[in-house]
Amino acid sequence: MPKMKTKRAAAKRFKTTGTGKLMKMKAYKSHILNKKSTKRKRNLRKAAEVDATNAKMMKRILPYSK
């Protein structure tokens, strides 16, 4: 059986934690930052866990993540 291929676009956007959860960086942090509050920009820096509704699909396209 050949190896399964990892979707490279997903591999660049998601990281797996030690317990197997998927983490992602939050959106809306790349441009038009002057109208966003400092608090909002600070909260966008933090990584967030992928929602359970999407996690199953992400695990399928990242076959070698934990």
Short mmCIF file of N, CA, C and O in Angstrom, two decimals:
data_model
loop_
_atom_site.label_atom_id
_atom_site.label_comp_id
_atom_site.label_asym_id
_atom_site.label_seq_id
_atom_site.Cartn_x
_atom_site.Cartn_y
_atom_site.Cartn_z
N MET A 1 0.86 -1.19 0.00
CA MET A 1 0.00 0.00 0.00
C MET A 1 0.89 1.24 0.00
O MET A 1 1.81 1.35 0.82
N PRO A 2 0.63 2.17 -0.91
CA PRO A 2 1.46 3.38 -0.92
C PRO A 2 1.17 4.29 0.28
O PRO A 2 0.12 4.15 0.93
N LYS A 3 2.11 5.17 0.54
CA LYS A 3 1.92 6.14 1.62
C LYS A 3 0.81 7.11 1.27
O LYS A 3 0.61 7.43 0.10
N MET A 4 0.11 7.59 2.29
CA MET A 4 -0.91 8.61 2.08
C MET A 4 -0.20 9.96 1.99
O MET A 4 0.81 10.18 2.67
N LYS A 5 -0.72 10.85 1.16
CA LYS A 5 -0.12 12.17 1.03
C LYS A 5 -0.79 13.15 1.98
O LYS A 5 -2.00 13.17 2.12
N THR A 6 0.05 13.97 2.62
CA THR A 6 -0.44 15.05 3.47
C THR A 6 -0.78 16.25 2.60
O THR A 6 -0.02 16.58 1.69
N LYS A 7 -1.91 16.87 2.87
CA LYS A 7 -2.26 18.12 2.17
C LYS A 7 -1.35 19.21 2.72
O LYS A 7 -1.45 19.59 3.90
N ARG A 8 -0.43 19.71 1.90
CA ARG A 8 0.60 20.63 2.38
C ARG A 8 0.02 21.96 2.86
O ARG A 8 0.56 22.58 3.77
N ALA A 9 -1.07 22.40 2.24
CA ALA A 9 -1.69 23.66 2.67
C ALA A 9 -2.16 23.55 4.12
O ALA A 9 -2.00 24.48 4.91
N ALA A 10 -2.73 22.40 4.47
CA ALA A 10 -3.20 22.19 5.85
C ALA A 10 -2.02 22.03 6.80
O ALA A 10 -2.07 22.51 7.93
N ALA A 11 -0.97 21.37 6.36
CA ALA A 11 0.20 21.14 7.22
C ALA A 11 0.86 22.45 7.62
O ALA A 11 1.41 22.57 8.71
N LYS A 12 0.77 23.45 6.75
CA LYS A 12 1.37 24.75 7.05
C LYS A 12 0.50 25.58 8.00
O LYS A 12 0.99 26.49 8.65
N ARG A 13 -0.79 25.24 8.11
CA ARG A 13 -1.72 26.05 8.90
C ARG A 13 -2.07 25.46 10.25
O ARG A 13 -2.51 26.18 11.15
N PHE A 14 -1.89 24.15 10.41
CA PHE A 14 -2.29 23.48 11.65
C PHE A 14 -1.13 22.76 12.28
O PHE A 14 -0.31 22.16 11.59
N LYS A 15 -1.06 22.80 13.60
CA LYS A 15 -0.04 22.08 14.36
C LYS A 15 -0.78 21.17 15.34
O LYS A 15 -1.83 21.53 15.86
N THR A 16 -0.19 20.02 15.62
CA THR A 16 -0.78 19.07 16.54
C THR A 16 -0.14 19.19 17.92
O THR A 16 1.08 19.30 18.03
N THR A 17 -0.95 19.17 18.96
CA THR A 17 -0.44 19.21 20.33
C THR A 17 -0.04 17.80 20.74
O THR A 17 -0.30 16.82 20.03
N GLY A 18 0.55 17.69 21.91
CA GLY A 18 0.96 16.40 22.41
C GLY A 18 -0.19 15.45 22.65
O GLY A 18 -0.03 14.23 22.55
N THR A 19 -1.36 16.00 22.95
CA THR A 19 -2.54 15.16 23.20
C THR A 19 -3.33 14.89 21.93
O THR A 19 -4.37 14.23 21.99
N GLY A 20 -2.89 15.42 20.79
CA GLY A 20 -3.55 15.14 19.52
C GLY A 20 -4.55 16.18 19.07
O GLY A 20 -5.20 15.99 18.05
N LYS A 21 -4.69 17.29 19.82
CA LYS A 21 -5.59 18.34 19.38
C LYS A 21 -4.92 19.17 18.30
O LYS A 21 -3.70 19.30 18.27
N LEU A 22 -5.72 19.76 17.41
CA LEU A 22 -5.19 20.61 16.35
C LEU A 22 -5.30 22.07 16.77
O LEU A 22 -6.33 22.51 17.27
N MET A 23 -4.22 22.81 16.55
CA MET A 23 -4.18 24.23 16.87
C MET A 23 -4.02 25.02 15.58
O MET A 23 -3.37 24.56 14.64
N LYS A 24 -4.61 26.22 15.55
CA LYS A 24 -4.50 27.10 14.40
C LYS A 24 -4.29 28.52 14.88
O LYS A 24 -4.63 28.85 16.02
N MET A 25 -3.73 29.36 14.04
CA MET A 25 -3.62 30.77 14.36
C MET A 25 -4.93 31.45 13.93
O MET A 25 -5.58 31.01 12.98
N LYS A 26 -5.31 32.50 14.64
CA LYS A 26 -6.56 33.20 14.35
C LYS A 26 -6.42 34.07 13.10
O LYS A 26 -5.32 34.52 12.76
N ALA A 27 -7.54 34.33 12.46
CA ALA A 27 -7.58 35.13 11.24
C ALA A 27 -7.71 36.61 11.58
O ALA A 27 -7.83 36.99 12.75
N TYR A 28 -7.68 37.46 10.56
CA TYR A 28 -7.89 38.92 10.65
C TYR A 28 -6.74 39.65 11.32
O TYR A 28 -6.95 40.67 11.95
N LYS A 29 -5.52 39.18 11.19
CA LYS A 29 -4.38 39.83 11.84
C LYS A 29 -3.37 40.34 10.81
O LYS A 29 -2.30 40.81 11.18
N SER A 30 -3.69 40.27 9.52
CA SER A 30 -2.67 40.57 8.52
C SER A 30 -2.68 42.01 8.02
O SER A 30 -1.62 42.53 7.70
N HIS A 31 -3.82 42.65 7.93
CA HIS A 31 -3.85 44.02 7.41
C HIS A 31 -5.06 44.75 7.96
O HIS A 31 -5.89 44.16 8.65
N ILE A 32 -5.14 46.06 7.65
CA ILE A 32 -6.17 46.97 8.18
C ILE A 32 -6.18 46.87 9.71
O ILE A 32 -7.20 46.59 10.34
N LEU A 33 -5.01 47.09 10.32
CA LEU A 33 -4.89 46.93 11.76
C LEU A 33 -5.19 48.21 12.53
O LEU A 33 -5.39 48.16 13.74
N ASN A 34 -5.20 49.37 11.83
CA ASN A 34 -5.37 50.62 12.57
C ASN A 34 -6.78 50.81 13.13
O ASN A 34 -6.96 51.50 14.11
N LYS A 35 -7.78 50.18 12.56
CA LYS A 35 -9.14 50.32 13.10
C LYS A 35 -9.45 49.26 14.17
O LYS A 35 -10.47 49.35 14.83
N LYS A 36 -8.58 48.28 14.34
CA LYS A 36 -8.78 47.25 15.36
C LYS A 36 -8.15 47.70 16.67
O LYS A 36 -7.07 48.27 16.68
N SER A 37 -8.82 47.42 17.75
CA SER A 37 -8.32 47.85 19.06
C SER A 37 -7.09 47.03 19.44
O SER A 37 -6.87 45.93 18.93
N THR A 38 -6.30 47.59 20.34
CA THR A 38 -5.10 46.91 20.82
C THR A 38 -5.46 45.58 21.48
O THR A 38 -4.77 44.58 21.28
N LYS A 39 -6.54 45.58 22.24
CA LYS A 39 -6.98 44.35 22.91
C LYS A 39 -7.35 43.28 21.89
O LYS A 39 -7.00 42.10 22.06
N ARG A 40 -8.04 43.68 20.85
CA ARG A 40 -8.45 42.72 19.82
C ARG A 40 -7.23 42.14 19.11
O ARG A 40 -7.16 40.93 18.88
N LYS A 41 -6.27 43.00 18.76
CA LYS A 41 -5.06 42.53 18.08
C LYS A 41 -4.25 41.60 18.98
O LYS A 41 -3.68 40.62 18.52
N ARG A 42 -4.21 41.91 20.26
CA ARG A 42 -3.47 41.08 21.22
C ARG A 42 -4.10 39.68 21.31
O ARG A 42 -3.40 38.68 21.36
N ASN A 43 -5.43 39.63 21.32
CA ASN A 43 -6.11 38.34 21.38
C ASN A 43 -5.97 37.53 20.10
O ASN A 43 -6.05 36.30 20.13
N LEU A 44 -5.75 38.21 18.98
CA LEU A 44 -5.56 37.51 17.71
C LEU A 44 -4.19 36.84 17.62
O LEU A 44 -3.98 35.99 16.76
N ARG A 45 -3.25 37.21 18.49
CA ARG A 45 -1.91 36.60 18.47
C ARG A 45 -1.93 35.15 18.92
O ARG A 45 -1.10 34.37 18.52
N LYS A 46 -2.87 34.82 19.79
CA LYS A 46 -2.87 33.52 20.43
C LYS A 46 -3.39 32.44 19.48
O LYS A 46 -4.29 32.68 18.68
N ALA A 47 -2.83 31.26 19.61
CA ALA A 47 -3.32 30.12 18.84
C ALA A 47 -4.63 29.65 19.44
O ALA A 47 -4.88 29.82 20.63
N ALA A 48 -5.48 29.07 18.60
CA ALA A 48 -6.78 28.58 19.05
C ALA A 48 -6.93 27.13 18.64
O ALA A 48 -6.38 26.69 17.63
N GLU A 49 -7.71 26.40 19.43
CA GLU A 49 -7.96 25.00 19.10
C GLU A 49 -8.97 24.93 17.96
O GLU A 49 -9.91 25.73 17.90
N VAL A 50 -8.77 23.99 17.04
CA VAL A 50 -9.70 23.80 15.94
C VAL A 50 -11.01 23.26 16.50
O VAL A 50 -11.01 22.37 17.36
N ASP A 51 -12.13 23.78 16.03
CA ASP A 51 -13.44 23.37 16.51
C ASP A 51 -13.67 21.88 16.23
O ASP A 51 -13.21 21.35 15.22
N ALA A 52 -14.38 21.22 17.11
CA ALA A 52 -14.61 19.79 16.99
C ALA A 52 -15.34 19.42 15.70
O ALA A 52 -15.13 18.33 15.16
N THR A 53 -16.16 20.32 15.19
CA THR A 53 -16.90 20.02 13.95
C THR A 53 -15.96 19.93 12.75
O THR A 53 -16.26 19.22 11.80
N ASN A 54 -14.82 20.64 12.81
CA ASN A 54 -13.86 20.60 11.71
C ASN A 54 -12.70 19.66 11.96
O ASN A 54 -11.98 19.30 11.03
N ALA A 55 -12.50 19.26 13.21
CA ALA A 55 -11.31 18.50 13.57
C ALA A 55 -11.24 17.15 12.85
O ALA A 55 -10.17 16.73 12.43
N LYS A 56 -12.37 16.50 12.68
CA LYS A 56 -12.39 15.18 12.03
C LYS A 56 -11.91 15.29 10.58
O LYS A 56 -11.10 14.47 10.12
N MET A 57 -12.37 16.32 9.86
CA MET A 57 -11.95 16.53 8.48
C MET A 57 -10.45 16.86 8.41
O MET A 57 -9.73 16.36 7.56
N MET A 58 -9.98 17.69 9.35
CA MET A 58 -8.57 18.07 9.36
C MET A 58 -7.67 16.87 9.63
O MET A 58 -6.61 16.73 9.04
N LYS A 59 -8.10 15.97 10.51
CA LYS A 59 -7.32 14.76 10.80
C LYS A 59 -7.19 13.89 9.56
O LYS A 59 -6.19 13.22 9.35
N ARG A 60 -8.24 13.89 8.72
CA ARG A 60 -8.20 13.07 7.51
C ARG A 60 -7.20 13.61 6.49
O ARG A 60 -6.53 12.83 5.82
N ILE A 61 -7.09 14.93 6.38
CA ILE A 61 -6.16 15.49 5.40
C ILE A 61 -4.75 15.65 5.96
O ILE A 61 -3.84 16.01 5.23
N LEU A 62 -4.59 15.38 7.27
CA LEU A 62 -3.27 15.35 7.91
C LEU A 62 -3.05 13.95 8.47
O LEU A 62 -3.10 13.74 9.68
N PRO A 63 -2.81 12.95 7.62
CA PRO A 63 -2.81 11.56 8.08
C PRO A 63 -1.71 11.22 9.08
O PRO A 63 -1.87 10.30 9.87
N TYR A 64 -0.60 11.92 9.07
CA TYR A 64 0.51 11.57 9.95
C TYR A 64 0.64 12.48 11.16
O TYR A 64 1.62 12.40 11.89
N SER A 65 -0.37 13.32 11.40
CA SER A 65 -0.38 14.08 12.65
C SER A 65 -0.84 13.11 13.75
O SER A 65 -1.49 12.11 13.48
N LYS A 66 -0.50 13.42 14.97
CA LYS A 66 -0.76 12.48 16.06
C LYS A 66 -2.24 12.21 16.26
O LYS A 66 -3.07 13.03 16.12
#
